[in-house]
Amino acid sequence: MIIETGSNQRYIFATNKQRLQVAASAAVWQLGFVWIEEAIRGVALSYCRDLAEFEYNARDKRSVMHVVKASGRAVLLVHTAEDGRAIITAVTRRALEEKTGIDVWGRVSEPIDAGFETAGDRFFETDVLLREQRTKRLPPTVRFPTLPFHEQCAYTGLPAATVGKEVVGENPKARSDVTEFLFEKATGARQRLLNELHGEEVGLTSEEQTTAKRCTVQMDQMWDGVRNNGWVAAIHADGNGIGKIFANLRITYPDGRTFVEKQKELSDALEKLTWKALRDTVLGIDRTDQNKGRTVWPNRSILPIIVGGDDISAAAHGGIAFEFAALLVANFGHYARADELGLPFITAFDDIRAKLPTLDDVPKQLSLAVGLVFTKPNHPFSHSISLAEELTSSAKKHSKRRTGAIDSLVLYESAVRGLADIRDLMTIPEGRTEDDDTNPPTTAEAPGKPVFSYAGKPIIVNDEHGELMTVGEVRKLIDELSPRPDADRPAEQLPGQHHAADSVKTLSRRQIQDLRPALTEPRTLAGVTDQLRLVRARIDLSGNQIPGIVAEELRIDPAAGKDSTMFVTALDLAVVRAGTVEGNARANDDNPVPTAATT
């Protein structure tokens, strides 16, 4: 049998209040990890996680095996359909009675044969029927109908059921039942994340615990949120290759017992691997660099919001977010390649290739794709994280899910738009002429084939790729496009900033800024080429030279496959790393400037 939650991201980010987002994420996580076990024991059944124990108890038919233990999803083995329905009833009743707002449902399969030979087929059938069942069910919003005389919740727009204050002295605000549930669970949910990150039980030294507590937002700091330099980043990370494994698991392992054991092994290892990589990243440890040094993140610069399975969502200080994301991807890849937690996945990928040699894009190991969105601090976080999810999908697509990658966007505007709409305006479609230059058609109106884009492409982490730049190459490009430090004082460096002592600036700040509109303002390819030619001519007359790595990104040749540039992306990342005057002044009041690495 399978129990699953739906519309998780919509549920978690239905409000911009981060306390409620954390609580909603924890509620989905608890359903898969806590509620299932409590429901099993609540209907007087015995809980187990061992197949041999489950089969041994077949005589009294009172045990249940929890096969897949994941956030918002559970796969169970039960001896009778009645037991399965009782567990589903207990879980769904709890979701309703506690007014959680979670969309959850379940499905019991047809009986599996005594020898477990049909286990894979039954799982596949049940999963298909579970998704079919979802389309026939009413959405959870019908539980909370909004009538004309209802006051709306100040946080979610659902009908209000009560009022409450967040802090002493504040005016009461209308709250829905769901919002009230989340407020009650928010403190415990945040504490669980912090305990998993740096609690005494996770094996960190006292010094490491102190370091992790210093750079993450703690319970008594939640009112002020994540520290920033005028820019805040929304980070969303998701694993590559997980779907490829589970979609082909029953074909790869036709033996039913092996299929069940593999499901359990993989789901358990994934959660542990993700937390291991995140803890190291928060501590600034680079496992791919023989642990030679540690990056020191600024105080209160990281705010985890969701950690479950291979999913991570967080808010971060804008000045360190790119380096933080790169380190997270690198550490995840290290453990996926060189740790016992990654071994089951390497074995599974090998077995899939052996069993299904014609299957395309099967990676050698797990990796992480990250979407990174930079905005001003007051921008709606739910919109930022939605864009970050779309960027994660873009990173997966361009890297073909074979290696870790980051796709980023710096959002200067306050408008709330989707990624496709934003990047449409960064692309010159095929066939565009000067006639439609002033009113460029959108992709929806005139699809065509893209000719040139200044949106950039995803960035590869600790690997090689024929078409995409690596993190190291992008760092060099950022350094060349960063403002020159004052000559009369030492440069203040954020993690990853290298130009202070070992790079010679060959372009002035004004010349760098002149290159940006030459790429972004013309609406035809010919216009871009002409504007670049003019700016280059002025640079030549000044006696300066364009560095080679910058010149390569200014080369536009769609016929030769050079149909995009990373220049604007790198320049935006340089702007974000430098921060705003107001943001830096505020952050420096109580936060020392971090160094690139320290022993």
Coordinates of C-alpha atoms in Angstrom, one line a residue:
M1 CA 0.0 0.0 0.0
I2 CA 1.1 3.6 -0.6
I3 CA 0.2 6.8 1.2
E4 CA 1.1 10.1 -0.4
T5 CA 0.7 13.9 0.0
G6 CA 0.0 16.2 -2.9
S7 CA 0.6 19.8 -3.8
N8 CA 3.4 20.0 -1.2
Q9 CA 5.1 23.1 -2.6
R10 CA 1.9 25.0 -2.9
Y11 CA 1.0 24.0 0.7
I12 CA 4.4 25.0 2.1
F13 CA 4.7 28.3 0.3
A14 CA 1.0 29.4 0.4
T15 CA 2.2 32.2 2.7
N16 CA 5.3 34.5 2.7
K17 CA 5.6 34.0 6.4
Q18 CA 8.8 31.9 6.9
R19 CA 7.7 30.6 10.3
L20 CA 4.6 29.1 8.6
Q21 CA 6.6 27.7 5.7
V22 CA 8.9 25.8 8.1
A23 CA 5.9 24.5 10.0
A24 CA 4.2 23.3 6.8
S25 CA 7.4 21.6 5.6
A26 CA 7.7 19.9 9.0
A27 CA 4.0 18.7 8.8
V28 CA 4.6 17.1 5.5
W29 CA 7.8 15.5 6.8
Q30 CA 6.2 14.2 9.9
L31 CA 3.4 12.5 8.0
G32 CA 5.9 10.2 6.3
F33 CA 8.3 9.8 9.3
V34 CA 6.1 10.0 12.4
W35 CA 2.4 9.8 11.7
I36 CA 2.7 6.6 9.8
E37 CA 4.3 4.7 12.7
E38 CA 1.8 6.2 15.2
A39 CA -1.1 5.3 12.9
I40 CA 0.2 1.7 12.7
R41 CA 0.5 1.4 16.5
G42 CA -2.8 3.2 16.9
V43 CA -4.8 0.5 15.1
A44 CA -3.1 -2.2 17.2
L45 CA -0.6 -3.4 14.6
S46 CA 3.1 -4.2 15.1
Y47 CA 5.6 -1.8 13.4
C48 CA 8.7 -3.2 11.8
R49 CA 11.3 -2.3 9.1
D50 CA 12.7 -5.7 8.4
L51 CA 11.3 -8.0 5.7
A52 CA 12.3 -11.2 7.5
E53 CA 10.5 -10.0 10.6
F54 CA 7.4 -9.1 8.6
E55 CA 7.3 -12.6 6.9
Y56 CA 7.9 -14.3 10.3
N57 CA 4.8 -12.5 11.7
A58 CA 2.7 -13.6 8.8
R59 CA 1.1 -16.3 11.0
D60 CA -0.7 -13.8 13.3
K61 CA -0.9 -11.1 10.5
R62 CA -0.5 -8.3 12.9
S63 CA 2.7 -6.6 11.7
V64 CA 3.3 -3.9 9.1
M65 CA 6.6 -3.2 7.3
H66 CA 7.5 0.5 6.7
V67 CA 9.4 0.0 3.4
V68 CA 9.8 3.6 2.1
K69 CA 10.2 6.3 4.8
A70 CA 10.1 9.7 3.0
S71 CA 8.8 13.2 3.5
G72 CA 5.1 13.1 2.5
R73 CA 5.2 9.5 1.2
A74 CA 5.2 6.0 2.7
V75 CA 5.2 2.5 1.1
L76 CA 4.0 -0.2 3.5
L77 CA 3.6 -3.9 3.4
V78 CA 0.4 -5.2 5.2
H79 CA -1.0 -8.7 5.6
T80 CA -4.6 -7.7 4.8
A81 CA -6.4 -5.0 2.8
E82 CA -8.4 -4.2 6.0
D83 CA -5.2 -3.3 7.8
G84 CA -4.1 -1.1 5.0
R85 CA -7.4 0.8 4.9
A86 CA -7.3 1.2 8.7
I87 CA -3.9 2.9 8.5
I88 CA -5.0 5.1 5.6
T89 CA -8.1 6.1 7.6
A90 CA -6.1 6.9 10.7
V91 CA -3.7 9.1 8.8
T92 CA -6.2 11.0 6.7
R93 CA -8.5 11.4 9.7
R94 CA -5.7 13.0 11.7
A95 CA -4.9 15.4 8.8
L96 CA -8.6 16.5 8.9
E97 CA -9.1 16.6 12.6
E98 CA -6.0 18.6 13.3
K99 CA -7.0 21.0 10.5
T100 CA -3.6 20.7 8.8
G101 CA -4.7 21.5 5.3
I102 CA -2.5 18.7 4.0
D103 CA -3.8 16.9 0.9
V104 CA -3.2 13.2 1.6
W105 CA -4.6 9.9 0.3
G106 CA -3.7 6.3 0.0
R107 CA -4.3 3.1 -2.0
V108 CA -4.1 -0.6 -1.1
S109 CA -2.9 -3.0 -3.8
E110 CA -4.1 -6.4 -4.8
P111 CA -2.5 -9.2 -2.8
I112 CA 1.2 -10.0 -3.5
D113 CA 1.9 -13.7 -4.0
A114 CA 3.5 -15.6 -1.1
G115 CA 6.9 -15.8 -2.8
F116 CA 7.0 -12.0 -3.4
E117 CA 7.4 -12.5 -7.1
T118 CA 4.7 -10.0 -8.0
A119 CA 5.9 -7.3 -5.5
G120 CA 7.3 -5.0 -8.2
D121 CA 4.2 -5.3 -10.4
R122 CA 1.8 -4.7 -7.5
F123 CA 3.8 -1.6 -6.5
F124 CA 3.7 -0.2 -10.1
E125 CA -0.1 -0.9 -10.4
T126 CA -0.8 0.8 -7.0
D127 CA 1.3 3.8 -7.9
V128 CA -0.6 4.3 -11.1
L129 CA -4.0 3.8 -9.5
L130 CA -2.9 6.2 -6.7
R131 CA -2.3 9.0 -9.2
E132 CA -5.5 8.2 -11.0
Q133 CA -7.4 8.4 -7.7
R134 CA -6.0 11.8 -7.1
T135 CA -7.7 13.2 -10.2
K136 CA -11.0 12.0 -8.9
R137 CA -10.7 13.5 -5.5
L138 CA -11.8 17.0 -4.5
P139 CA -8.9 19.4 -3.7
P140 CA -8.3 20.3 -0.1
T141 CA -9.5 23.9 -0.7
V142 CA -13.1 22.6 -0.7
R143 CA -12.7 22.0 3.1
F144 CA -12.5 25.7 3.6
P145 CA -15.1 27.4 1.4
T146 CA -14.9 31.2 1.4
L147 CA -18.3 32.9 1.6
P148 CA -19.0 36.6 1.0
F149 CA -19.4 37.3 4.7
H150 CA -16.2 35.5 5.8
E151 CA -13.2 37.5 6.9
Q152 CA -10.1 36.2 5.1
C153 CA -7.0 35.0 6.9
A154 CA -4.2 37.6 6.9
Y155 CA -1.6 35.0 5.9
T156 CA -3.2 32.6 3.5
G157 CA -6.5 34.0 2.1
L158 CA -8.4 31.1 3.6
P159 CA -11.6 31.9 5.6
A160 CA -10.6 33.1 9.1
A161 CA -11.6 31.0 12.1
T162 CA -9.9 32.9 14.9
V163 CA -7.6 35.8 15.6
G164 CA -4.2 35.9 17.2
K165 CA -1.0 37.9 17.9
E166 CA 2.5 36.9 16.8
V167 CA 4.2 39.1 19.4
V168 CA 3.2 41.0 22.4
G169 CA 1.8 44.5 21.6
E170 CA 0.8 43.6 18.1
N171 CA -2.7 44.0 16.8
P172 CA -4.5 40.7 16.5
K173 CA -4.7 39.3 12.9
A174 CA -7.3 37.0 11.4
R175 CA -6.2 33.4 11.1
S176 CA -7.6 30.3 9.3
D177 CA -7.6 26.9 11.0
V178 CA -4.6 25.9 8.9
T179 CA -2.7 29.0 9.9
E180 CA -3.5 28.4 13.6
F181 CA -2.2 24.8 13.3
L182 CA 1.0 26.0 11.7
F183 CA 1.6 28.7 14.3
E184 CA 1.2 26.1 17.0
K185 CA 3.8 23.8 15.3
A186 CA 6.2 26.4 14.1
T187 CA 8.5 26.5 17.1
G188 CA 8.9 22.7 17.3
A189 CA 9.4 22.5 13.5
R190 CA 12.2 25.1 13.6
Q191 CA 13.8 23.4 16.5
R192 CA 13.8 20.0 14.8
L193 CA 15.7 21.5 11.8
L194 CA 18.3 23.1 14.1
N195 CA 18.7 19.9 16.1
E196 CA 19.3 17.9 12.9
L197 CA 21.8 20.5 11.8
H198 CA 23.9 21.0 14.9
G199 CA 22.3 19.2 17.8
E200 CA 24.3 17.1 20.2
E201 CA 23.0 13.9 18.7
V202 CA 24.4 14.4 15.2
G203 CA 28.1 13.8 16.1
L204 CA 29.5 17.3 15.8
T205 CA 32.2 18.5 18.2
S206 CA 31.4 21.4 20.5
E207 CA 33.5 23.7 18.3
E208 CA 31.6 22.7 15.2
Q209 CA 28.3 23.1 17.0
T210 CA 29.3 26.7 17.9
T211 CA 30.3 27.4 14.3
A212 CA 27.0 26.0 12.9
K213 CA 24.9 28.0 15.5
R214 CA 26.7 31.2 14.7
C215 CA 26.1 31.2 11.0
T216 CA 22.5 29.9 11.0
V217 CA 19.4 31.8 12.2
Q218 CA 18.6 30.6 15.7
M219 CA 15.2 30.5 17.5
D220 CA 15.8 33.9 19.3
Q221 CA 16.8 35.5 16.0
M222 CA 13.8 34.5 13.9
W223 CA 12.2 37.9 14.3
D224 CA 15.1 39.6 12.4
G225 CA 15.6 36.8 9.8
V226 CA 18.6 36.1 7.7
R227 CA 21.4 38.7 7.7
N228 CA 22.0 40.2 4.2
N229 CA 24.1 42.7 2.3
G230 CA 21.1 44.3 0.6
W231 CA 20.5 41.0 -1.3
V232 CA 18.8 37.8 -0.1
A233 CA 19.0 34.5 -2.0
A234 CA 16.4 31.7 -2.2
I235 CA 18.1 28.3 -2.7
H236 CA 16.3 25.2 -3.9
A237 CA 18.2 22.0 -4.4
D238 CA 17.0 18.7 -5.8
G239 CA 18.8 15.4 -6.6
N240 CA 19.5 14.2 -10.1
G241 CA 18.8 10.6 -11.0
I242 CA 16.4 9.7 -8.2
G243 CA 13.5 9.4 -10.6
K244 CA 15.5 7.3 -13.0
I245 CA 16.2 4.8 -10.3
F246 CA 12.7 4.4 -8.8
A247 CA 11.0 4.4 -12.3
N248 CA 13.1 1.4 -13.3
L249 CA 13.5 -0.3 -10.0
R250 CA 11.0 -3.1 -10.5
I251 CA 12.5 -3.9 -14.0
T252 CA 16.0 -3.8 -12.7
Y253 CA 15.2 -6.0 -9.7
P254 CA 12.5 -8.5 -10.8
D255 CA 13.0 -10.5 -7.6
G256 CA 10.3 -9.2 -5.2
R257 CA 12.3 -9.5 -2.0
T258 CA 15.3 -7.7 -3.6
F259 CA 12.9 -5.0 -4.9
V260 CA 11.5 -4.4 -1.5
E261 CA 14.9 -4.3 0.2
K262 CA 16.2 -1.9 -2.4
Q263 CA 13.4 0.5 -1.9
K264 CA 14.0 0.6 1.8
E265 CA 17.8 0.9 1.4
L266 CA 17.7 3.8 -1.1
S267 CA 15.0 5.8 0.7
D268 CA 16.9 5.6 4.1
A269 CA 20.3 6.5 2.5
L270 CA 19.0 9.5 0.6
E271 CA 17.8 11.4 3.7
K272 CA 21.1 10.7 5.6
L273 CA 23.3 11.7 2.6
T274 CA 21.5 15.0 2.2
W275 CA 21.8 16.0 5.8
K276 CA 25.5 15.0 5.9
A277 CA 26.3 17.2 2.9
L278 CA 24.3 20.1 4.3
R279 CA 26.0 19.9 7.7
D280 CA 29.4 20.0 6.1
T281 CA 28.4 22.9 3.9
V282 CA 27.1 25.0 6.9
L283 CA 30.5 24.3 8.6
G284 CA 32.3 25.5 5.5
I285 CA 34.0 22.1 4.9
D286 CA 34.9 21.2 1.3
R287 CA 35.1 17.4 1.2
T288 CA 36.5 17.5 -2.3
D289 CA 39.5 19.5 -1.2
Q290 CA 40.9 17.1 1.4
N291 CA 39.4 19.4 4.1
K292 CA 42.4 21.8 3.8
G293 CA 40.5 24.8 5.1
R294 CA 37.1 26.0 6.1
T295 CA 35.1 28.8 4.6
V296 CA 33.8 31.1 7.3
W297 CA 30.2 32.2 6.6
P298 CA 28.9 35.5 8.1
N299 CA 26.9 35.5 11.3
R300 CA 23.3 34.5 10.9
S301 CA 23.6 34.1 7.1
I302 CA 21.8 30.8 6.5
L303 CA 18.1 29.9 7.2
P304 CA 17.1 26.3 6.3
I305 CA 13.4 26.0 5.5
I306 CA 13.0 22.5 4.0
V307 CA 15.2 19.5 4.3
G308 CA 13.6 16.2 3.3
G309 CA 14.9 13.4 1.1
D310 CA 17.0 15.1 -1.6
D311 CA 15.1 18.4 -1.3
I312 CA 16.6 21.4 0.3
S313 CA 15.1 24.9 0.4
A314 CA 16.8 27.8 2.3
A315 CA 17.3 31.5 2.5
A316 CA 20.8 32.9 2.5
H317 CA 22.9 36.0 2.7
G318 CA 23.2 37.3 -0.9
G319 CA 26.9 37.8 -0.7
I320 CA 27.7 34.1 0.1
A321 CA 24.8 32.2 -1.6
F322 CA 26.6 31.4 -4.8
E323 CA 29.6 29.9 -3.0
F324 CA 27.3 28.2 -0.5
A325 CA 25.3 26.5 -3.3
A326 CA 28.5 25.5 -5.1
L327 CA 29.9 23.9 -1.9
L328 CA 26.6 22.1 -1.2
V329 CA 26.6 20.6 -4.7
A330 CA 30.3 19.6 -4.3
N331 CA 29.8 18.0 -0.9
F332 CA 26.7 16.1 -2.0
G333 CA 28.6 14.8 -5.0
H334 CA 31.5 13.7 -2.8
Y335 CA 29.3 11.7 -0.5
A336 CA 27.4 10.2 -3.5
R337 CA 30.7 9.1 -5.0
A338 CA 32.9 8.2 -2.0
D339 CA 30.7 7.4 1.0
E340 CA 28.9 4.3 2.0
L341 CA 25.6 6.2 1.8
G342 CA 26.2 6.8 -1.9
L343 CA 27.2 3.2 -2.7
P344 CA 23.6 1.9 -3.0
F345 CA 22.8 4.5 -5.7
I346 CA 26.0 3.8 -7.7
T347 CA 25.1 0.1 -7.6
A348 CA 21.6 0.8 -8.7
F349 CA 22.7 3.0 -11.6
D350 CA 25.1 0.2 -12.7
D351 CA 22.4 -2.4 -12.5
I352 CA 20.0 -0.2 -14.5
R353 CA 22.6 0.2 -17.3
A354 CA 23.2 -3.5 -17.3
K355 CA 19.5 -4.4 -17.4
L356 CA 18.4 -1.6 -19.7
P357 CA 21.4 -0.8 -22.0
T358 CA 19.2 1.3 -24.3
L359 CA 18.1 3.7 -21.6
D360 CA 19.4 7.2 -22.1
D361 CA 21.0 9.6 -19.6
V362 CA 21.6 7.2 -16.8
P363 CA 24.2 8.9 -14.5
K364 CA 27.0 7.1 -12.8
Q365 CA 26.2 8.6 -9.4
L366 CA 23.8 10.9 -7.6
S367 CA 24.3 14.7 -8.0
L368 CA 22.5 17.8 -7.0
A369 CA 20.9 20.5 -9.1
V370 CA 20.4 23.9 -7.5
G371 CA 18.2 26.9 -8.4
L372 CA 19.4 30.2 -7.0
V373 CA 17.4 33.5 -7.0
F374 CA 18.7 36.8 -5.7
T375 CA 16.2 39.5 -4.7
K376 CA 16.0 42.5 -2.4
P377 CA 15.1 41.5 1.2
N378 CA 11.4 42.6 0.9
H379 CA 10.6 40.6 -2.2
P380 CA 8.0 37.8 -1.6
F381 CA 9.9 34.7 -0.7
S382 CA 7.3 32.4 -2.0
H383 CA 7.8 33.9 -5.5
S384 CA 11.6 33.6 -5.1
I385 CA 11.4 29.9 -4.2
S386 CA 9.0 29.2 -7.0
L387 CA 11.6 30.7 -9.5
A388 CA 14.3 28.7 -7.8
E389 CA 12.4 25.5 -8.4
E390 CA 12.1 26.4 -12.1
L391 CA 15.8 27.1 -12.2
T392 CA 16.5 23.7 -10.6
S393 CA 14.6 22.1 -13.5
S394 CA 16.6 24.1 -15.9
A395 CA 19.9 23.0 -14.3
K396 CA 18.8 19.4 -14.6
K397 CA 17.8 19.7 -18.2
H398 CA 21.0 21.4 -19.4
S399 CA 23.3 19.1 -17.4
K400 CA 21.3 16.1 -18.6
R401 CA 21.0 15.0 -15.0
R402 CA 24.5 13.6 -15.0
T403 CA 26.4 16.1 -12.9
G404 CA 25.8 18.8 -10.3
A405 CA 24.9 22.2 -11.6
I406 CA 23.6 25.6 -10.6
D407 CA 21.3 27.9 -12.5
S408 CA 20.9 31.4 -11.1
L409 CA 18.9 34.6 -11.6
V410 CA 19.4 38.1 -10.1
L411 CA 16.0 39.8 -10.0
Y412 CA 16.2 43.6 -10.0
E413 CA 12.4 44.1 -10.5
S414 CA 9.6 43.8 -8.0
A415 CA 7.2 42.3 -10.4
V416 CA 6.0 38.7 -9.8
R417 CA 6.5 36.8 -13.0
G418 CA 7.4 33.2 -14.0
L419 CA 10.8 32.2 -15.3
A420 CA 9.7 31.8 -18.9
D421 CA 8.3 35.3 -19.0
I422 CA 11.5 36.7 -17.5
R423 CA 13.8 34.9 -19.9
D424 CA 11.7 35.5 -22.9
L425 CA 12.8 39.2 -22.7
M426 CA 16.4 38.0 -22.5
T427 CA 16.2 36.1 -25.8
I428 CA 16.3 37.3 -29.4
P429 CA 14.0 34.9 -31.5
E430 CA 15.0 33.8 -34.9
G431 CA 13.8 36.1 -37.7
R432 CA 13.4 39.2 -35.6
T433 CA 14.0 42.3 -37.7
E434 CA 14.3 46.1 -37.0
D435 CA 10.6 46.4 -37.8
D436 CA 9.5 44.8 -34.6
D437 CA 12.5 46.0 -32.6
T438 CA 10.4 48.4 -30.5
N439 CA 7.7 45.9 -29.7
P440 CA 9.4 42.5 -29.4
P441 CA 7.1 39.6 -29.8
T442 CA 6.9 37.2 -26.9
T443 CA 7.7 33.5 -27.2
A444 CA 4.0 32.7 -27.0
E445 CA 3.2 35.0 -29.9
A446 CA 6.1 34.1 -32.2
P447 CA 7.9 31.0 -30.9
G448 CA 10.7 30.6 -33.5
K449 CA 14.1 29.3 -32.5
P450 CA 16.2 31.3 -30.1
V451 CA 19.1 33.0 -31.8
F452 CA 20.9 34.7 -28.9
S453 CA 20.3 34.9 -25.1
Y454 CA 22.0 36.9 -22.4
A455 CA 20.3 34.8 -19.7
G456 CA 23.3 32.5 -19.5
K457 CA 23.2 28.8 -18.8
P458 CA 23.6 26.6 -15.8
I459 CA 27.1 26.3 -14.2
I460 CA 28.8 22.9 -13.6
V461 CA 30.3 22.1 -10.2
N462 CA 33.5 20.1 -9.9
D463 CA 33.2 18.4 -13.3
E464 CA 33.7 19.0 -17.0
H465 CA 31.0 19.7 -19.6
G466 CA 31.3 20.4 -23.3
E467 CA 28.8 23.3 -23.4
L468 CA 28.6 24.7 -19.8
M469 CA 31.0 26.7 -17.8
T470 CA 32.4 25.4 -14.5
V471 CA 32.2 27.2 -11.2
G472 CA 35.9 27.9 -11.4
E473 CA 35.6 29.6 -14.7
V474 CA 32.6 31.6 -13.6
R475 CA 34.6 32.7 -10.5
K476 CA 37.3 34.0 -12.7
L477 CA 34.8 35.9 -14.8
I478 CA 33.1 37.4 -11.7
D479 CA 36.5 38.5 -10.5
E480 CA 37.3 40.3 -13.8
L481 CA 33.9 42.1 -13.6
S482 CA 34.1 43.0 -9.9
P483 CA 34.8 46.6 -8.8
R484 CA 38.5 47.2 -8.2
P485 CA 39.3 47.5 -4.4
D486 CA 40.7 50.8 -3.1
A487 CA 44.5 51.0 -3.4
D488 CA 44.9 52.5 0.1
R489 CA 43.2 49.8 2.1
P490 CA 43.1 46.0 2.0
A491 CA 40.3 44.4 0.0
E492 CA 37.4 42.9 1.9
Q493 CA 36.8 39.5 0.6
L494 CA 33.8 37.2 0.7
P495 CA 34.2 33.5 0.2
G496 CA 35.2 32.8 -3.4
Q497 CA 36.5 36.3 -4.1
H498 CA 40.0 36.0 -5.5
H499 CA 40.8 39.2 -7.4
A500 CA 42.3 41.2 -4.5
A501 CA 45.9 40.0 -4.9
D502 CA 46.2 37.9 -8.0
S503 CA 44.2 39.6 -10.8
V504 CA 45.2 42.6 -12.8
K505 CA 42.2 44.8 -13.8
T506 CA 42.2 45.7 -17.5
L507 CA 38.8 47.3 -17.7
S508 CA 37.4 50.2 -15.8
R509 CA 34.1 50.0 -13.9
R510 CA 32.6 52.4 -16.5
Q511 CA 33.7 50.2 -19.4
I512 CA 32.3 47.1 -17.8
Q513 CA 29.0 48.8 -17.3
D514 CA 29.0 50.0 -20.9
L515 CA 29.2 46.4 -22.1
R516 CA 26.0 45.4 -20.3
P517 CA 23.5 47.6 -22.3
A518 CA 25.2 46.6 -25.5
L519 CA 24.1 43.0 -24.8
T520 CA 20.7 43.7 -23.1
E521 CA 19.1 46.6 -24.9
P522 CA 19.2 45.8 -28.6
R523 CA 16.3 43.6 -29.8
T524 CA 18.0 42.2 -32.9
L525 CA 21.2 40.2 -33.3
A526 CA 22.6 42.8 -35.6
G527 CA 21.9 45.5 -33.0
V528 CA 23.8 43.5 -30.4
T529 CA 26.8 43.1 -32.8
D530 CA 26.8 46.8 -33.7
Q531 CA 26.7 47.9 -30.1
L532 CA 29.4 45.6 -29.0
R533 CA 31.6 46.8 -31.8
L534 CA 31.1 50.4 -30.7
V535 CA 32.0 49.7 -27.0
R536 CA 35.0 47.7 -28.0
A537 CA 36.2 50.5 -30.2
R538 CA 36.0 52.9 -27.2
I539 CA 37.9 50.5 -25.0
D540 CA 40.6 50.2 -27.6
L541 CA 41.0 54.0 -27.9
S542 CA 41.4 54.2 -24.1
G543 CA 44.4 51.8 -24.3
N544 CA 42.8 49.1 -22.2
Q545 CA 42.3 45.5 -23.2
I546 CA 39.4 43.1 -22.7
P547 CA 40.6 40.0 -20.7
G548 CA 40.5 36.8 -22.6
I549 CA 37.8 35.2 -20.5
V550 CA 35.6 38.3 -20.9
A551 CA 36.3 38.5 -24.7
E552 CA 35.2 34.9 -25.1
E553 CA 31.8 35.6 -23.4
L554 CA 31.3 38.6 -25.7
R555 CA 31.8 36.5 -28.8
I556 CA 28.4 35.9 -30.5
D557 CA 28.3 33.3 -33.2
P558 CA 25.0 31.3 -33.3
A559 CA 26.1 29.5 -36.4
A560 CA 29.0 28.0 -34.4
G561 CA 26.9 27.2 -31.4
K562 CA 27.8 30.3 -29.4
D563 CA 24.2 31.4 -28.9
S564 CA 24.4 32.7 -25.3
T565 CA 26.7 34.6 -22.9
M566 CA 27.5 34.3 -19.3
F567 CA 28.7 37.9 -19.2
V568 CA 25.5 39.4 -17.7
T569 CA 25.1 36.5 -15.3
A570 CA 28.6 36.9 -14.0
L571 CA 28.2 40.7 -13.8
D572 CA 25.0 40.3 -11.8
L573 CA 26.7 37.9 -9.4
A574 CA 29.5 40.4 -9.0
V575 CA 27.0 43.1 -8.1
V576 CA 25.2 40.8 -5.6
R577 CA 28.5 39.8 -4.0
A578 CA 29.5 43.4 -3.6
G579 CA 26.2 44.2 -2.0
T580 CA 24.4 47.6 -1.6
V581 CA 25.8 50.5 0.4
E582 CA 22.9 50.4 2.8
G583 CA 23.0 46.6 3.1
N584 CA 26.7 46.4 3.8
A585 CA 26.6 49.2 6.4
R586 CA 23.8 47.5 8.2
A587 CA 25.5 44.0 8.1
N588 CA 28.9 45.3 9.2
D589 CA 27.5 46.9 12.3
D590 CA 27.6 43.5 14.1
N591 CA 29.1 41.1 11.6
P592 CA 32.9 40.8 10.8
V593 CA 33.8 40.4 7.1
P594 CA 34.4 36.7 6.4
T595 CA 37.7 35.5 4.9
A596 CA 37.9 33.1 2.0
A597 CA 39.3 30.3 4.1
T598 CA 40.8 29.7 7.5
T599 CA 42.3 26.7 9.2

